[in-house]
PDB file of C-alpha atoms in Angstrom:
ATOM      1  CA  UNK A 231       0.616  17.602 -16.120  1.00  0.00           C
ATOM      2  CA  UNK A 232       3.317  20.131 -15.711  1.00  0.00           C
ATOM      3  CA  UNK A 233       6.686  20.713 -16.930  1.00  0.00           C
ATOM      4  CA  UNK A 234       9.590  18.393 -16.537  1.00  0.00           C
ATOM      5  CA  UNK A 235      10.817  20.518 -13.607  1.00  0.00           C
ATOM      6  CA  UNK A 236       7.498  20.417 -11.662  1.00  0.00           C
ATOM      7  CA  UNK A 237       6.078  17.583  -9.524  1.00  0.00           C
ATOM      8  CA  UNK A 238       3.168  15.786 -11.277  1.00  0.00           C
ATOM      9  CA  UNK A 239      -0.245  16.408  -9.763  1.00  0.00           C
ATOM     10  CA  UNK A 240      -0.889  12.841  -8.569  1.00  0.00           C
ATOM     11  CA  UNK A 241       2.237  12.952  -6.534  1.00  0.00           C
ATOM     12  CA  UNK A 242       1.333  16.326  -5.048  1.00  0.00           C
ATOM     13  CA  UNK A 243      -2.156  15.015  -4.265  1.00  0.00           C
ATOM     14  CA  UNK A 244      -0.787  11.814  -2.574  1.00  0.00           C
ATOM     15  CA  UNK A 245       1.606  13.637  -0.496  1.00  0.00           C
ATOM     16  CA  UNK A 246      -1.058  16.381   0.408  1.00  0.00           C
ATOM     17  CA  UNK A 247      -3.490  13.506   1.399  1.00  0.00           C
ATOM     18  CA  UNK A 248      -1.003  12.088   3.771  1.00  0.00           C
ATOM     19  CA  UNK A 249       0.229  15.628   5.182  1.00  0.00           C
ATOM     20  CA  UNK A 250      -3.426  16.683   5.749  1.00  0.00           C
ATOM     21  CA  UNK A 251      -4.591  13.375   7.365  1.00  0.00           C
ATOM     22  CA  UNK A 252      -1.504  13.297   9.549  1.00  0.00           C
ATOM     23  CA  UNK A 253      -1.676  16.995  10.591  1.00  0.00           C
ATOM     24  CA  UNK A 254      -5.385  17.238  11.158  1.00  0.00           C
ATOM     25  CA  UNK A 255      -5.193  13.885  13.022  1.00  0.00           C
ATOM     26  CA  UNK A 256      -2.455  15.148  15.229  1.00  0.00           C
ATOM     27  CA  UNK A 257      -4.180  18.538  15.797  1.00  0.00           C
ATOM     28  CA  UNK A 258      -7.411  16.708  16.781  1.00  0.00           C
ATOM     29  CA  UNK A 259      -5.690  14.456  19.214  1.00  0.00           C
ATOM     30  CA  UNK A 260      -5.247  16.318  22.633  1.00  0.00           C
ATOM     31  CA  UNK A 261      -3.546  14.255  25.334  1.00  0.00           C
ATOM     32  CA  UNK A 262      -4.833  16.120  28.383  1.00  0.00           C
ATOM     33  CA  UNK A 263      -6.047  15.240  31.879  1.00  0.00           C
ATOM     34  CA  UNK A 264      -9.253  13.374  30.732  1.00  0.00           C
ATOM     35  CA  UNK A 265      -7.314  11.098  28.539  1.00  0.00           C
ATOM     36  CA  UNK A 266      -4.475  10.487  31.202  1.00  0.00           C
ATOM     37  CA  UNK A 267      -7.164   9.525  33.778  1.00  0.00           C
ATOM     38  CA  UNK A 268      -8.583   6.797  31.457  1.00  0.00           C
ATOM     39  CA  UNK A 269      -7.730   3.151  32.587  1.00  0.00           C
ATOM     40  CA  UNK A 270      -5.535   1.824  29.757  1.00  0.00           C
ATOM     41  CA  UNK A 271      -4.047  -1.604  29.258  1.00  0.00           C
ATOM     42  CA  UNK A 272      -0.607  -2.297  30.172  1.00  0.00           C
ATOM     43  CA  UNK A 273       0.265  -3.250  26.512  1.00  0.00           C
ATOM     44  CA  UNK A 274      -0.604   0.210  25.187  1.00  0.00           C
ATOM     45  CA  UNK A 275       2.286   1.687  23.283  1.00  0.00           C
ATOM     46  CA  UNK A 276       3.690   5.028  24.696  1.00  0.00           C
ATOM     47  CA  UNK A 277       2.179   8.151  23.474  1.00  0.00           C
ATOM     48  CA  UNK A 278       5.221   9.398  21.672  1.00  0.00           C
ATOM     49  CA  UNK A 279       5.041   6.205  19.344  1.00  0.00           C
ATOM     50  CA  UNK A 280       1.772   7.288  17.688  1.00  0.00           C
ATOM     51  CA  UNK A 281       3.220  10.368  15.857  1.00  0.00           C
ATOM     52  CA  UNK A 282       5.973   8.446  14.059  1.00  0.00           C
ATOM     53  CA  UNK A 283       3.817   5.452  13.507  1.00  0.00           C
ATOM     54  CA  UNK A 284       1.139   7.498  11.628  1.00  0.00           C
ATOM     55  CA  UNK A 285       3.792   9.385   9.749  1.00  0.00           C
ATOM     56  CA  UNK A 286       5.250   6.160   8.362  1.00  0.00           C
ATOM     57  CA  UNK A 287       1.827   4.614   7.853  1.00  0.00           C
ATOM     58  CA  UNK A 288       0.277   7.633   6.035  1.00  0.00           C
ATOM     59  CA  UNK A 289       3.462   7.925   3.910  1.00  0.00           C
ATOM     60  CA  UNK A 290       3.140   4.462   2.810  1.00  0.00           C
ATOM     61  CA  UNK A 291      -0.515   4.980   1.919  1.00  0.00           C
ATOM     62  CA  UNK A 292       0.468   8.126  -0.063  1.00  0.00           C
ATOM     63  CA  UNK A 293       3.071   6.033  -1.951  1.00  0.00           C
ATOM     64  CA  UNK A 294       0.352   3.508  -2.654  1.00  0.00           C
ATOM     65  CA  UNK A 295      -1.984   6.049  -4.020  1.00  0.00           C
ATOM     66  CA  UNK A 296       0.558   7.308  -6.307  1.00  0.00           C
ATOM     67  CA  UNK A 297       1.550   3.795  -7.626  1.00  0.00           C
ATOM     68  CA  UNK A 298      -2.232   3.035  -8.001  1.00  0.00           C
ATOM     69  CA  UNK A 299      -3.028   6.107  -9.941  1.00  0.00           C
ATOM     70  CA  UNK A 300      -0.168   5.402 -12.401  1.00  0.00           C
ATOM     71  CA  UNK A 301      -1.105   1.651 -12.592  1.00  0.00           C
ATOM     72  CA  UNK A 302      -4.641   2.373 -13.360  1.00  0.00           C
ATOM     73  CA  UNK A 303      -5.430   1.697 -16.917  1.00  0.00           C
ATOM     74  CA  UNK A 304      -8.914   3.116 -17.197  1.00  0.00           C
ATOM     75  CA  UNK A 305     -10.723   6.336 -16.010  1.00  0.00           C
ATOM     76  CA  UNK A 306     -12.975   4.014 -13.888  1.00  0.00           C
ATOM     77  CA  UNK A 307      -9.963   2.524 -12.085  1.00  0.00           C
ATOM     78  CA  UNK A 308      -8.592   6.108 -11.456  1.00  0.00           C
ATOM     79  CA  UNK A 309     -11.954   7.212 -10.066  1.00  0.00           C
ATOM     80  CA  UNK A 310     -11.855   4.062  -7.792  1.00  0.00           C
ATOM     81  CA  UNK A 311      -8.509   5.065  -6.470  1.00  0.00           C
ATOM     82  CA  UNK A 312      -9.487   8.482  -5.726  1.00  0.00           C
ATOM     83  CA  UNK A 313     -12.800   7.594  -4.242  1.00  0.00           C
ATOM     84  CA  UNK A 314     -11.117   4.898  -1.935  1.00  0.00           C
ATOM     85  CA  UNK A 315      -8.607   7.388  -0.599  1.00  0.00           C
ATOM     86  CA  UNK A 316     -11.276  10.211  -0.007  1.00  0.00           C
ATOM     87  CA  UNK A 317     -13.676   7.768   1.835  1.00  0.00           C
ATOM     88  CA  UNK A 318     -10.755   6.604   3.818  1.00  0.00           C
ATOM     89  CA  UNK A 319      -9.819  10.217   4.635  1.00  0.00           C
ATOM     90  CA  UNK A 320     -13.266  10.895   5.918  1.00  0.00           C
ATOM     91  CA  UNK A 321     -13.294   7.995   8.368  1.00  0.00           C
ATOM     92  CA  UNK A 322      -9.831   8.822   9.229  1.00  0.00           C
ATOM     93  CA  UNK A 323     -10.768  12.335  10.192  1.00  0.00           C
ATOM     94  CA  UNK A 324     -13.725  11.355  12.221  1.00  0.00           C
ATOM     95  CA  UNK A 325     -12.073   9.068  14.753  1.00  0.00           C
ATOM     96  CA  UNK A 326      -9.867  11.645  16.819  1.00  0.00           C
ATOM     97  CA  UNK A 327     -12.629  14.122  17.363  1.00  0.00           C
ATOM     98  CA  UNK A 328     -15.030  11.415  18.543  1.00  0.00           C
ATOM     99  CA  UNK A 329     -12.522   9.989  20.789  1.00  0.00           C
ATOM    100  CA  UNK A 330     -10.561  13.004  22.144  1.00  0.00           C
ATOM    101  CA  UNK A 331     -12.674  16.133  21.618  1.00  0.00           C
ATOM    102  CA  UNK A 332     -16.110  14.578  22.340  1.00  0.00           C
ATOM    103  CA  UNK A 333     -14.494  12.336  24.907  1.00  0.00           C
ATOM    104  CA  UNK A 334     -16.499   9.333  23.491  1.00  0.00           C
ATOM    105  CA  UNK A 335     -14.286   6.253  22.978  1.00  0.00           C
ATOM    106  CA  UNK A 336     -17.493   4.256  22.688  1.00  0.00           C
ATOM    107  CA  UNK A 337     -18.532   6.353  19.675  1.00  0.00           C
ATOM    108  CA  UNK A 338     -15.019   6.104  18.300  1.00  0.00           C
ATOM    109  CA  UNK A 339     -15.266   2.481  18.612  1.00  0.00           C
ATOM    110  CA  UNK A 340     -18.278   2.165  16.288  1.00  0.00           C
ATOM    111  CA  UNK A 341     -16.609   4.670  13.809  1.00  0.00           C
ATOM    112  CA  UNK A 342     -13.399   2.613  13.714  1.00  0.00           C
ATOM    113  CA  UNK A 343     -15.284  -0.188  12.081  1.00  0.00           C
ATOM    114  CA  UNK A 344     -15.978   2.032   9.010  1.00  0.00           C
ATOM    115  CA  UNK A 345     -12.386   3.167   8.927  1.00  0.00           C
ATOM    116  CA  UNK A 346     -11.331  -0.476   9.176  1.00  0.00           C
ATOM    117  CA  UNK A 347     -13.692  -1.328   6.423  1.00  0.00           C
ATOM    118  CA  UNK A 348     -12.322   1.440   4.120  1.00  0.00           C
ATOM    119  CA  UNK A 349      -8.960  -0.161   4.546  1.00  0.00           C
ATOM    120  CA  UNK A 350     -10.122  -3.514   3.680  1.00  0.00           C
ATOM    121  CA  UNK A 351     -11.834  -2.051   0.669  1.00  0.00           C
ATOM    122  CA  UNK A 352      -8.602  -0.333  -0.328  1.00  0.00           C
ATOM    123  CA  UNK A 353      -6.425  -3.631  -0.053  1.00  0.00           C
ATOM    124  CA  UNK A 354      -9.017  -5.540  -2.156  1.00  0.00           C
ATOM    125  CA  UNK A 355      -9.674  -3.048  -4.891  1.00  0.00           C
ATOM    126  CA  UNK A 356      -6.126  -1.829  -5.224  1.00  0.00           C
ATOM    127  CA  UNK A 357      -4.981  -5.410  -5.586  1.00  0.00           C
ATOM    128  CA  UNK A 358      -6.864  -5.522  -8.970  1.00  0.00           C
ATOM    129  CA  UNK A 359      -4.975  -2.352 -10.062  1.00  0.00           C
ATOM    130  CA  UNK A 360      -1.524  -2.851  -8.407  1.00  0.00           C
ATOM    131  CA  UNK A 361      -0.293  -5.568  -5.881  1.00  0.00           C
ATOM    132  CA  UNK A 362       2.374  -3.259  -4.706  1.00  0.00           C
ATOM    133  CA  UNK A 363      -0.070  -0.485  -3.813  1.00  0.00           C
ATOM    134  CA  UNK A 364      -2.349  -3.052  -2.091  1.00  0.00           C
ATOM    135  CA  UNK A 365       0.574  -4.237   0.004  1.00  0.00           C
ATOM    136  CA  UNK A 366       1.601  -0.810   1.050  1.00  0.00           C
ATOM    137  CA  UNK A 367      -1.894  -0.345   2.689  1.00  0.00           C
ATOM    138  CA  UNK A 368      -1.393  -3.553   4.880  1.00  0.00           C
ATOM    139  CA  UNK A 369       0.685  -1.468   7.655  1.00  0.00           C
ATOM    140  CA  UNK A 370      -2.214   0.947   7.874  1.00  0.00           C
ATOM    141  CA  UNK A 371      -4.734  -2.000   8.112  1.00  0.00           C
ATOM    142  CA  UNK A 372      -2.627  -3.708  10.726  1.00  0.00           C
ATOM    143  CA  UNK A 373      -2.164  -0.510  12.799  1.00  0.00           C
ATOM    144  CA  UNK A 374      -5.980   0.281  12.623  1.00  0.00           C
ATOM    145  CA  UNK A 375      -6.721  -3.243  13.678  1.00  0.00           C
ATOM    146  CA  UNK A 376      -4.447  -2.781  16.710  1.00  0.00           C
ATOM    147  CA  UNK A 377      -5.993   0.667  17.516  1.00  0.00           C
ATOM    148  CA  UNK A 378      -9.505  -0.653  17.194  1.00  0.00           C
ATOM    149  CA  UNK A 379      -8.559  -3.549  19.776  1.00  0.00           C
ATOM    150  CA  UNK A 380      -7.071  -0.861  22.031  1.00  0.00           C
ATOM    151  CA  UNK A 381     -10.206   1.374  21.604  1.00  0.00           C
ATOM    152  CA  UNK A 382     -12.389  -1.556  22.516  1.00  0.00           C
ATOM    153  CA  UNK A 383     -10.189  -2.347  25.643  1.00  0.00           C
ATOM    154  CA  UNK A 384     -10.400   1.335  26.754  1.00  0.00           C
ATOM    155  CA  UNK A 385     -14.081   1.249  26.499  1.00  0.00           C
ATOM    156  CA  UNK A 386     -14.293  -1.990  28.311  1.00  0.00           C
ATOM    157  CA  UNK A 387     -12.089  -0.672  31.088  1.00  0.00           C
ATOM    158  CA  UNK A 388     -13.829   2.674  31.509  1.00  0.00           C
ATOM    159  CA  UNK A 389     -17.589   2.129  30.941  1.00  0.00           C
ATOM    160  CA  UNK A 390     -19.933   4.042  30.869  1.00  0.00           C
ATOM    161  CA  UNK A 391     -19.250   7.129  28.808  1.00  0.00           C
ATOM    162  CA  UNK A 392     -21.586   9.981  28.213  1.00  0.00           C
ATOM    163  CA  UNK A 393     -22.786  10.350  31.696  1.00  0.00           C
ATOM    164  CA  UNK A 394     -22.804  13.827  33.186  1.00  0.00           C
TER     165      UNK A 394
END
């Protein structure tokens, strides 16, 4: 695990997970002319809010991963923790390229169902390992639920997509 002066590997992994997800997600989110021209609901938060919101949410999720890792009593539970966060990471990564790079909010809307499902799975499975870890995922689930509704509204306001 390391010397007493070094950071334990699970802590490094949890922090790295959050930094990578936040960094890549931010990099894949280009607010350009195409996005600015989309019709959006009046209740959409300002663009500047998304960065700080994701930073807090992913920080709480990283904390949840660390707590769950140390609360896990068996190798099976540790494997579940790692699997949950890896699967969530894949779905988290997929949304921004679909929405912003491919300019397909409709595809992103389908994908966000899987991201949302990964979060529900995290809440339910982590509850069995650590109530605190499970509760720390709730802001992430709430934000993705809100973002999914926002995504749905943008699709509804701007259909059809994919026409040349």
